[in-house]
Amino acid sequence: MKLRFLAAALGATAALPFGAANATDLEVTHWWTSGGEAAAVAELAKAFDATGNKWVDGAIAGSGGTARPIMISRITGGDPMGATQFNHGRQAEELVQAGLMRDLTDIATQENWKEIVKPSSLLDSCTIEGKIYCAPVNIHSWQWLWLSNAAFKKAGVEVPKNWDEFVAAAPALEKAGIVPLAVGGQPWQANGAFDVLMVAIAGKDTFEKVFAEKDAEVAAGPEIAKVFKAADDARRMSKGTNVQDWNQATNMVITGKAGGQIMGDWAQGEFQLAGQKAGVDYTCLPGLGVNEVISTGGDAFYFPLIEDEEKSKAQGVLASTLLKPETQVAFNLKKGSLPVRGDVDLAAANDCMKKGLDILAKGNVIQGTDQLLSADSQKQKEDLFSEFFANHSMTPEDAQKRFADIIASAD
């Protein structure tokens, strides 16, 4: 053990959870690499380091789709990290079932997570056969349309108040040399945009019939046909984006090169980093301004089983630290997400975060598709919508038929 860690630990022993007097380095893997995300994850590292331990950052460039296979390969290959990010839902289900993940039930019980984590579906997503295997850190919602006020001013049209007005404004944006809708080339972005369109246009009940109940008849029906018509509009409006990463697409909105972007609330971190102010420089429309519903997806940390006793103790300290009120506030204000605790003060929240908090308080929430579908079914959706957005010769009717087939066999 390094002396500087020992000195820090001895000075803070009384404040450390679970008797973590023996401080240690702990590698934490995640895919938070954009500017806004890096600022947010630094708050988690700062909080953990304050316990006398050391956060060893294991950032993996790219999206979750790039990072997860690497994380899983390390865990199954016998080279586990100390902790790793996954999204809320079923992404780590097989790892838990294989006995490769640490049971956090004792920590969750001691710290009363069931009472403080809201909504309860977040902790439910961490629970398998009655045991809790992850620590949720935020609520991320996909259902947002981010608009550049400067782009619409340049195009000579009012900032839209809903999806239909946005579609109607597209010709004016194009005439002004502005891409109406920025959609990056990674498959998960097109997939997420479709899910947002579904709940906005078809409504919450239809969304849940398709993804929660796996109703293939509804998936093949007229309500979903309207969604595919909107997705057809979206891919037409996104032509010319020519970027891959989501934060590059967000930057197009920040710089006025694009009129808008359908993206989760993590985009707020990029606007904040660029010094832009919600309601002044950019506008946010939850539920695309049609149905103000947000999903309660987001991120959680899992802790692979490791033999090193000191690292195992540090895992417990980190799990506890992630749920501390001060950690929750500092991290989520930078990340643009909402805290998983319902008892923290977010007086510093911006206009868009306050909209999200209001929707959450009203209970207008859905579970994300990562929570409702297996990783395999989600991958099939991603492949379909990646192809649909890239291949304009695929008709909405053909895409809907393939979508219905995916839902029919979904688990």
GROMACS .gro file of C-alpha atoms in nm:
model
  411
    1MET     CA    1   0.000   0.000   0.000
    2LYS     CA    2   0.133   0.347  -0.088
    3LEU     CA    3   0.212   0.573   0.207
    4ARG     CA    4   0.023   0.875   0.077
    5PHE     CA    5  -0.295   0.666   0.061
    6LEU     CA    6  -0.232   0.531   0.411
    7ALA     CA    7  -0.191   0.879   0.556
    8ALA     CA    8  -0.507   1.001   0.389
    9ALA     CA    9  -0.698   0.695   0.501
   10LEU     CA   10  -0.587   0.723   0.863
   11GLY     CA   11  -0.693   1.087   0.868
   12ALA     CA   12  -1.037   1.006   0.735
   13THR     CA   13  -1.109   0.667   0.891
   14ALA     CA   14  -1.403   0.789   1.097
   15ALA     CA   15  -1.577   0.923   0.788
   16LEU     CA   16  -1.517   0.625   0.563
   17PRO     CA   17  -1.797   0.375   0.502
   18PHE     CA   18  -1.749   0.005   0.575
   19GLY     CA   19  -1.424   0.064   0.762
   20ALA     CA   20  -1.228   0.142   0.446
   21ALA     CA   21  -0.910   0.239   0.629
   22ASN     CA   22  -0.702   0.036   0.383
   23ALA     CA   23  -0.715   0.257   0.075
   24THR     CA   24  -0.639   0.122  -0.269
   25ASP     CA   25  -0.646   0.198  -0.639
   26LEU     CA   26  -0.963   0.090  -0.818
   27GLU     CA   27  -0.995   0.083  -1.196
   28VAL     CA   28  -1.334   0.205  -1.316
   29THR     CA   29  -1.434   0.154  -1.680
   30HIS     CA   30  -1.692   0.366  -1.862
   31TRP     CA   31  -1.762   0.526  -2.200
   32TRP     CA   32  -1.796   0.888  -2.088
   33THR     CA   33  -1.541   1.060  -2.311
   34SER     CA   34  -1.705   1.373  -2.453
   35GLY     CA   35  -1.616   1.708  -2.297
   36GLY     CA   36  -1.934   1.731  -2.089
   37GLU     CA   37  -1.914   1.366  -1.984
   38ALA     CA   38  -1.550   1.397  -1.881
   39ALA     CA   39  -1.638   1.693  -1.659
   40ALA     CA   40  -1.914   1.489  -1.496
   41VAL     CA   41  -1.711   1.172  -1.437
   42ALA     CA   42  -1.439   1.386  -1.279
   43GLU     CA   43  -1.691   1.461  -1.001
   44LEU     CA   44  -1.730   1.088  -0.929
   45ALA     CA   45  -1.353   1.045  -0.922
   46LYS     CA   46  -1.317   1.344  -0.689
   47ALA     CA   47  -1.575   1.203  -0.447
   48PHE     CA   48  -1.413   0.859  -0.442
   49ASP     CA   49  -1.061   1.000  -0.404
   50ALA     CA   50  -1.186   1.198  -0.102
   51THR     CA   51  -1.239   0.866   0.079
   52GLY     CA   52  -0.863   0.804   0.064
   53ASN     CA   53  -0.890   0.560  -0.223
   54LYS     CA   54  -0.791   0.630  -0.584
   55TRP     CA   55  -1.017   0.627  -0.890
   56VAL     CA   56  -0.812   0.486  -1.180
   57ASP     CA   57  -0.994   0.603  -1.489
   58GLY     CA   58  -1.060   0.338  -1.752
   59ALA     CA   59  -1.245   0.544  -2.012
   60ILE     CA   60  -1.310   0.360  -2.338
   61ALA     CA   61  -1.356   0.585  -2.640
   62GLY     CA   62  -1.672   0.541  -2.842
   63SER     CA   63  -2.030   0.465  -2.748
   64GLY     CA   64  -2.161   0.197  -2.517
   65GLY     CA   65  -2.191  -0.032  -2.817
   66THR     CA   66  -1.815  -0.009  -2.861
   67ALA     CA   67  -1.724  -0.022  -2.493
   68ARG     CA   68  -1.955  -0.296  -2.362
   69PRO     CA   69  -1.801  -0.585  -2.559
   70ILE     CA   70  -1.457  -0.482  -2.429
   71MET     CA   71  -1.584  -0.465  -2.072
   72ILE     CA   72  -1.761  -0.799  -2.098
   73SER     CA   73  -1.459  -0.965  -2.258
   74ARG     CA   74  -1.236  -0.854  -1.971
   75ILE     CA   75  -1.478  -0.980  -1.707
   76THR     CA   76  -1.539  -1.317  -1.872
   77GLY     CA   77  -1.169  -1.350  -1.958
   78GLY     CA   78  -1.054  -1.327  -1.598
   79ASP     CA   79  -0.922  -0.968  -1.607
   80PRO     CA   80  -1.200  -0.780  -1.425
   81MET     CA   81  -1.190  -0.410  -1.348
   82GLY     CA   82  -1.294  -0.281  -1.007
   83ALA     CA   83  -1.621  -0.133  -1.132
   84THR     CA   84  -1.785  -0.076  -1.466
   85GLN     CA   85  -2.064   0.132  -1.613
   86PHE     CA   86  -2.363  -0.024  -1.784
   87ASN     CA   87  -2.701   0.127  -1.866
   88HIS     CA   88  -2.999   0.054  -1.645
   89GLY     CA   89  -3.158  -0.263  -1.769
   90ARG     CA   90  -3.051  -0.606  -1.884
   91GLN     CA   91  -2.705  -0.542  -2.029
   92ALA     CA   92  -2.526  -0.719  -1.742
   93GLU     CA   93  -2.791  -0.986  -1.685
   94GLU     CA   94  -2.588  -1.276  -1.825
   95LEU     CA   95  -2.279  -1.172  -1.629
   96VAL     CA   96  -2.481  -1.178  -1.308
   97GLN     CA   97  -2.632  -1.515  -1.394
   98ALA     CA   98  -2.282  -1.649  -1.458
   99GLY     CA   99  -2.183  -1.552  -1.105
  100LEU     CA  100  -1.931  -1.289  -1.215
  101MET     CA  101  -2.082  -0.984  -1.044
  102ARG     CA  102  -2.075  -0.882  -0.680
  103ASP     CA  103  -2.396  -0.887  -0.476
  104LEU     CA  104  -2.451  -0.539  -0.327
  105THR     CA  105  -2.761  -0.629  -0.125
  106ASP     CA  106  -2.587  -0.581   0.210
  107ILE     CA  107  -2.474  -0.228   0.120
  108ALA     CA  108  -2.811  -0.139  -0.033
  109THR     CA  109  -2.991  -0.261   0.279
  110GLN     CA  110  -2.755  -0.082   0.519
  111GLU     CA  111  -2.794   0.246   0.331
  112ASN     CA  112  -3.166   0.207   0.264
  113TRP     CA  113  -3.146   0.231  -0.115
  114LYS     CA  114  -3.499   0.104  -0.157
  115GLU     CA  115  -3.630   0.414   0.019
  116ILE     CA  116  -3.405   0.676  -0.140
  117VAL     CA  117  -3.381   0.557  -0.503
  118LYS     CA  118  -3.669   0.699  -0.708
  119PRO     CA  119  -3.840   0.575  -0.916
  120SER     CA  120  -3.823   0.222  -0.781
  121SER     CA  121  -3.784   0.082  -1.134
  122LEU     CA  122  -3.418   0.192  -1.125
  123LEU     CA  123  -3.334  -0.041  -0.840
  124ASP     CA  124  -3.563  -0.307  -0.988
  125SER     CA  125  -3.336  -0.305  -1.293
  126CYS     CA  126  -3.043  -0.382  -1.060
  127THR     CA  127  -3.228  -0.669  -0.893
  128ILE     CA  128  -3.206  -1.030  -1.007
  129GLU     CA  129  -3.367  -1.308  -0.804
  130GLY     CA  130  -3.412  -1.073  -0.511
  131LYS     CA  131  -3.050  -0.957  -0.494
  132ILE     CA  132  -2.917  -0.611  -0.588
  133TYR     CA  133  -2.618  -0.610  -0.822
  134CYS     CA  134  -2.567  -0.247  -0.922
  135ALA     CA  135  -2.559   0.109  -0.794
  136PRO     CA  136  -2.769   0.347  -1.008
  137VAL     CA  137  -2.614   0.692  -1.049
  138ASN     CA  138  -2.852   0.892  -1.268
  139ILE     CA  139  -3.174   0.912  -1.462
  140HIS     CA  140  -3.116   0.978  -1.828
  141SER     CA  141  -3.410   1.038  -2.057
  142TRP     CA  142  -3.393   1.007  -2.434
  143GLN     CA  143  -3.708   1.205  -2.513
  144TRP     CA  144  -3.567   1.546  -2.603
  145LEU     CA  145  -3.544   1.766  -2.912
  146TRP     CA  146  -3.260   2.018  -2.882
  147LEU     CA  147  -3.291   2.328  -3.102
  148SER     CA  148  -3.045   2.600  -3.201
  149ASN     CA  149  -3.214   2.937  -3.154
  150ALA     CA  150  -2.949   3.098  -3.378
  151ALA     CA  151  -3.016   2.854  -3.664
  152PHE     CA  152  -3.386   2.936  -3.674
  153LYS     CA  153  -3.313   3.307  -3.653
  154LYS     CA  154  -3.080   3.276  -3.952
  155ALA     CA  155  -3.347   3.083  -4.143
  156GLY     CA  156  -3.605   3.350  -4.064
  157VAL     CA  157  -3.851   3.122  -3.886
  158GLU     CA  158  -3.976   3.098  -3.529
  159VAL     CA  159  -3.821   2.838  -3.300
  160PRO     CA  160  -4.059   2.538  -3.322
  161LYS     CA  161  -4.275   2.440  -3.028
  162ASN     CA  162  -4.330   2.079  -3.139
  163TRP     CA  163  -4.224   1.813  -3.390
  164ASP     CA  164  -4.475   1.913  -3.660
  165GLU     CA  165  -4.354   2.275  -3.653
  166PHE     CA  166  -3.997   2.149  -3.672
  167VAL     CA  167  -4.071   1.939  -3.982
  168ALA     CA  168  -4.251   2.237  -4.140
  169ALA     CA  169  -3.946   2.458  -4.078
  170ALA     CA  170  -3.705   2.217  -4.248
  171PRO     CA  171  -3.722   2.374  -4.598
  172ALA     CA  172  -3.634   2.718  -4.459
  173LEU     CA  173  -3.338   2.572  -4.271
  174GLU     CA  174  -3.215   2.392  -4.581
  175LYS     CA  175  -3.247   2.709  -4.787
  176ALA     CA  176  -3.024   2.882  -4.532
  177GLY     CA  177  -2.762   2.607  -4.567
  178ILE     CA  178  -2.848   2.446  -4.233
  179VAL     CA  179  -2.898   2.071  -4.181
  180PRO     CA  180  -3.245   2.047  -4.021
  181LEU     CA  181  -3.179   1.742  -3.800
  182ALA     CA  182  -2.837   1.618  -3.690
  183VAL     CA  183  -2.817   1.239  -3.649
  184GLY     CA  184  -2.475   1.079  -3.605
  185GLY     CA  185  -2.383   0.763  -3.788
  186GLN     CA  186  -2.362   0.527  -3.491
  187PRO     CA  187  -2.649   0.272  -3.494
  188TRP     CA  188  -2.769   0.348  -3.141
  189GLN     CA  189  -2.847   0.709  -3.236
  190ALA     CA  190  -3.096   0.619  -3.511
  191ASN     CA  191  -3.242   0.350  -3.287
  192GLY     CA  192  -3.289   0.595  -3.000
  193ALA     CA  193  -3.443   0.858  -3.226
  194PHE     CA  194  -3.705   0.607  -3.341
  195ASP     CA  195  -3.796   0.517  -2.982
  196VAL     CA  196  -3.840   0.887  -2.905
  197LEU     CA  197  -4.062   0.933  -3.209
  198MET     CA  198  -4.270   0.634  -3.104
  199VAL     CA  199  -4.363   0.758  -2.758
  200ALA     CA  200  -4.415   1.114  -2.883
  201ILE     CA  201  -4.638   1.025  -3.178
  202ALA     CA  202  -4.799   0.694  -3.084
  203GLY     CA  203  -4.818   0.765  -2.711
  204LYS     CA  204  -4.716   0.596  -2.389
  205ASP     CA  205  -4.973   0.314  -2.403
  206THR     CA  206  -4.871   0.208  -2.753
  207PHE     CA  207  -4.502   0.231  -2.663
  208GLU     CA  208  -4.558  -0.005  -2.369
  209LYS     CA  209  -4.772  -0.247  -2.570
  210VAL     CA  210  -4.494  -0.285  -2.822
  211PHE     CA  211  -4.187  -0.294  -2.599
  212ALA     CA  212  -4.318  -0.416  -2.263
  213GLU     CA  213  -4.590  -0.654  -2.384
  214LYS     CA  214  -4.410  -0.745  -2.710
  215ASP     CA  215  -4.735  -0.703  -2.906
  216ALA     CA  216  -4.634  -0.770  -3.267
  217GLU     CA  217  -4.986  -0.693  -3.395
  218VAL     CA  218  -4.966  -0.339  -3.258
  219ALA     CA  219  -4.611  -0.310  -3.396
  220ALA     CA  220  -4.748  -0.389  -3.742
  221GLY     CA  221  -5.052  -0.161  -3.705
  222PRO     CA  222  -5.158   0.188  -3.814
  223GLU     CA  223  -5.031   0.376  -3.507
  224ILE     CA  224  -4.678   0.253  -3.566
  225ALA     CA  225  -4.715   0.328  -3.937
  226LYS     CA  226  -4.747   0.696  -3.835
  227VAL     CA  227  -4.423   0.663  -3.641
  228PHE     CA  228  -4.244   0.522  -3.944
  229LYS     CA  229  -4.375   0.814  -4.149
  230ALA     CA  230  -4.217   1.049  -3.893
  231ALA     CA  231  -3.895   0.844  -3.902
  232ASP     CA  232  -3.897   0.884  -4.281
  233ASP     CA  233  -3.921   1.262  -4.230
  234ALA     CA  234  -3.636   1.243  -3.978
  235ARG     CA  235  -3.399   1.059  -4.209
  236ARG     CA  236  -3.475   1.301  -4.491
  237MET     CA  237  -3.408   1.597  -4.261
  238SER     CA  238  -3.082   1.443  -4.136
  239LYS     CA  239  -2.929   1.398  -4.478
  240GLY     CA  240  -2.594   1.574  -4.486
  241THR     CA  241  -2.511   1.536  -4.116
  242ASN     CA  242  -2.185   1.357  -4.202
  243VAL     CA  243  -2.064   1.295  -3.845
  244GLN     CA  244  -2.041   0.977  -3.642
  245ASP     CA  245  -2.035   1.062  -3.271
  246TRP     CA  246  -2.341   1.197  -3.090
  247ASN     CA  247  -2.147   1.488  -2.939
  248GLN     CA  248  -2.032   1.591  -3.287
  249ALA     CA  249  -2.399   1.607  -3.388
  250THR     CA  250  -2.473   1.808  -3.072
  251ASN     CA  251  -2.192   2.045  -3.166
  252MET     CA  252  -2.366   2.108  -3.499
  253VAL     CA  253  -2.664   2.240  -3.300
  254ILE     CA  254  -2.438   2.441  -3.067
  255THR     CA  255  -2.266   2.608  -3.363
  256GLY     CA  256  -2.589   2.662  -3.562
  257LYS     CA  257  -2.489   2.422  -3.840
  258ALA     CA  258  -2.795   2.210  -3.758
  259GLY     CA  259  -3.142   2.316  -3.651
  260GLY     CA  260  -3.194   2.038  -3.401
  261GLN     CA  261  -3.107   1.697  -3.264
  262ILE     CA  262  -3.308   1.419  -3.104
  263MET     CA  263  -3.082   1.310  -2.820
  264GLY     CA  264  -3.090   1.227  -2.453
  265ASP     CA  265  -3.049   1.483  -2.180
  266TRP     CA  266  -2.675   1.412  -2.163
  267ALA     CA  267  -2.653   1.661  -2.452
  268GLN     CA  268  -2.695   1.932  -2.187
  269GLY     CA  269  -2.340   1.869  -2.070
  270GLU     CA  270  -2.211   1.975  -2.412
  271PHE     CA  271  -2.423   2.293  -2.420
  272GLN     CA  272  -2.302   2.377  -2.069
  273LEU     CA  273  -1.937   2.321  -2.162
  274ALA     CA  274  -1.985   2.553  -2.462
  275GLY     CA  275  -2.117   2.826  -2.232
  276GLN     CA  276  -2.466   2.820  -2.380
  277LYS     CA  277  -2.773   2.895  -2.172
  278ALA     CA  278  -3.097   2.697  -2.183
  279GLY     CA  279  -3.390   2.908  -2.302
  280VAL     CA  280  -3.156   3.171  -2.447
  281ASP     CA  281  -2.909   3.005  -2.682
  282TYR     CA  282  -3.094   2.678  -2.722
  283THR     CA  283  -3.441   2.538  -2.667
  284CYS     CA  284  -3.533   2.195  -2.535
  285LEU     CA  285  -3.860   2.018  -2.611
  286PRO     CA  286  -3.927   1.716  -2.388
  287GLY     CA  287  -4.133   1.455  -2.569
  288LEU     CA  288  -4.066   1.651  -2.889
  289GLY     CA  289  -4.319   1.904  -2.763
  290VAL     CA  290  -4.595   1.649  -2.829
  291ASN     CA  291  -4.607   1.410  -2.533
  292GLU     CA  292  -4.411   1.527  -2.230
  293VAL     CA  293  -4.296   1.186  -2.115
  294ILE     CA  294  -3.943   1.089  -2.015
  295SER     CA  295  -3.779   0.751  -1.978
  296THR     CA  296  -3.610   0.648  -1.656
  297GLY     CA  297  -3.309   0.487  -1.814
  298GLY     CA  298  -2.958   0.595  -1.733
  299ASP     CA  299  -2.640   0.454  -1.590
  300ALA     CA  300  -2.543   0.220  -1.310
  301PHE     CA  301  -2.219   0.073  -1.186
  302TYR     CA  302  -2.160  -0.299  -1.147
  303PHE     CA  303  -1.876  -0.452  -0.949
  304PRO     CA  304  -1.712  -0.768  -1.086
  305LEU     CA  305  -1.610  -1.027  -0.830
  306ILE     CA  306  -1.239  -0.990  -0.751
  307GLU     CA  307  -1.016  -1.190  -0.517
  308ASP     CA  308  -0.812  -0.896  -0.387
  309GLU     CA  309  -0.952  -0.820  -0.041
  310GLU     CA  310  -0.844  -0.455  -0.040
  311LYS     CA  311  -0.997  -0.389  -0.381
  312SER     CA  312  -1.314  -0.562  -0.268
  313LYS     CA  313  -1.335  -0.322   0.028
  314ALA     CA  314  -1.279  -0.029  -0.207
  315GLN     CA  315  -1.566  -0.152  -0.423
  316GLY     CA  316  -1.798  -0.119  -0.126
  317VAL     CA  317  -1.673   0.232  -0.058
  318LEU     CA  318  -1.733   0.334  -0.420
  319ALA     CA  319  -2.083   0.183  -0.428
  320SER     CA  320  -2.171   0.384  -0.118
  321THR     CA  321  -2.007   0.705  -0.246
  322LEU     CA  322  -2.200   0.700  -0.574
  323LEU     CA  323  -2.530   0.735  -0.387
  324LYS     CA  324  -2.420   1.007  -0.144
  325PRO     CA  325  -2.632   1.326  -0.181
  326GLU     CA  326  -2.333   1.549  -0.251
  327THR     CA  327  -2.203   1.310  -0.518
  328GLN     CA  328  -2.543   1.290  -0.681
  329VAL     CA  329  -2.575   1.669  -0.705
  330ALA     CA  330  -2.222   1.739  -0.830
  331PHE     CA  331  -2.228   1.462  -1.092
  332ASN     CA  332  -2.575   1.517  -1.232
  333LEU     CA  333  -2.545   1.895  -1.263
  334LYS     CA  334  -2.245   1.837  -1.491
  335LYS     CA  335  -2.394   1.537  -1.672
  336GLY     CA  336  -2.730   1.695  -1.752
  337SER     CA  337  -2.910   1.399  -1.599
  338LEU     CA  338  -3.144   1.376  -1.301
  339PRO     CA  339  -3.037   1.230  -0.965
  340VAL     CA  340  -3.160   0.888  -0.854
  341ARG     CA  341  -3.226   1.028  -0.507
  342GLY     CA  342  -3.549   1.218  -0.456
  343ASP     CA  343  -3.417   1.402  -0.151
  344VAL     CA  344  -3.139   1.619  -0.297
  345ASP     CA  345  -3.136   1.994  -0.363
  346LEU     CA  346  -3.106   2.089  -0.730
  347ALA     CA  347  -3.164   2.461  -0.696
  348ALA     CA  348  -2.884   2.518  -0.950
  349ALA     CA  349  -3.065   2.315  -1.219
  350ASN     CA  350  -3.108   2.491  -1.554
  351ASP     CA  351  -3.433   2.545  -1.744
  352CYS     CA  352  -3.423   2.208  -1.920
  353MET     CA  353  -3.333   2.009  -1.608
  354LYS     CA  354  -3.624   2.175  -1.428
  355LYS     CA  355  -3.858   2.063  -1.706
  356GLY     CA  356  -3.731   1.708  -1.659
  357LEU     CA  357  -3.773   1.725  -1.282
  358ASP     CA  358  -4.131   1.851  -1.325
  359ILE     CA  359  -4.219   1.565  -1.561
  360LEU     CA  360  -4.060   1.316  -1.321
  361ALA     CA  361  -4.256   1.463  -1.028
  362LYS     CA  362  -4.580   1.422  -1.224
  363GLY     CA  363  -4.499   1.057  -1.286
  364ASN     CA  364  -4.507   1.089  -1.665
  365VAL     CA  365  -4.240   0.825  -1.710
  366ILE     CA  366  -4.166   0.513  -1.909
  367GLN     CA  367  -3.896   0.252  -1.885
  368GLY     CA  368  -3.633   0.267  -2.157
  369THR     CA  369  -3.600  -0.008  -2.415
  370ASP     CA  370  -3.271  -0.117  -2.252
  371GLN     CA  371  -3.484  -0.211  -1.952
  372LEU     CA  372  -3.764  -0.373  -2.154
  373LEU     CA  373  -3.571  -0.569  -2.417
  374SER     CA  374  -3.281  -0.811  -2.404
  375ALA     CA  375  -2.946  -0.698  -2.541
  376ASP     CA  376  -3.000  -0.925  -2.844
  377SER     CA  377  -3.340  -0.777  -2.929
  378GLN     CA  378  -3.203  -0.426  -2.883
  379LYS     CA  379  -2.915  -0.506  -3.120
  380GLN     CA  380  -3.161  -0.624  -3.386
  381LYS     CA  381  -3.345  -0.291  -3.355
  382GLU     CA  382  -3.022  -0.098  -3.384
  383ASP     CA  383  -2.927  -0.285  -3.700
  384LEU     CA  384  -3.268  -0.215  -3.855
  385PHE     CA  385  -3.275   0.158  -3.785
  386SER     CA  386  -2.912   0.207  -3.877
  387GLU     CA  387  -2.993   0.058  -4.217
  388PHE     CA  388  -3.320   0.252  -4.246
  389PHE     CA  389  -3.153   0.590  -4.186
  390ALA     CA  390  -2.863   0.508  -4.418
  391ASN     CA  391  -3.058   0.342  -4.700
  392HIS     CA  392  -3.328   0.572  -4.834
  393SER     CA  393  -3.447   0.303  -5.075
  394MET     CA  394  -3.587   0.106  -4.779
  395THR     CA  395  -3.952   0.206  -4.756
  396PRO     CA  396  -4.123   0.281  -4.424
  397GLU     CA  397  -4.358  -0.011  -4.497
  398ASP     CA  398  -4.071  -0.258  -4.542
  399ALA     CA  399  -3.900  -0.129  -4.230
  400GLN     CA  400  -4.218  -0.162  -4.025
  401LYS     CA  401  -4.261  -0.523  -4.136
  402ARG     CA  402  -3.908  -0.605  -4.019
  403PHE     CA  403  -3.971  -0.418  -3.695
  404ALA     CA  404  -4.287  -0.621  -3.627
  405ASP     CA  405  -4.091  -0.942  -3.686
  406ILE     CA  406  -3.829  -0.830  -3.431
  407ILE     CA  407  -4.099  -0.758  -3.172
  408ALA     CA  408  -4.266  -1.092  -3.241
  409SER     CA  409  -3.950  -1.277  -3.137
  410ALA     CA  410  -3.828  -1.027  -2.877
  411ASP     CA  411  -3.742  -1.131  -2.523
   0.00000   0.00000   0.00000
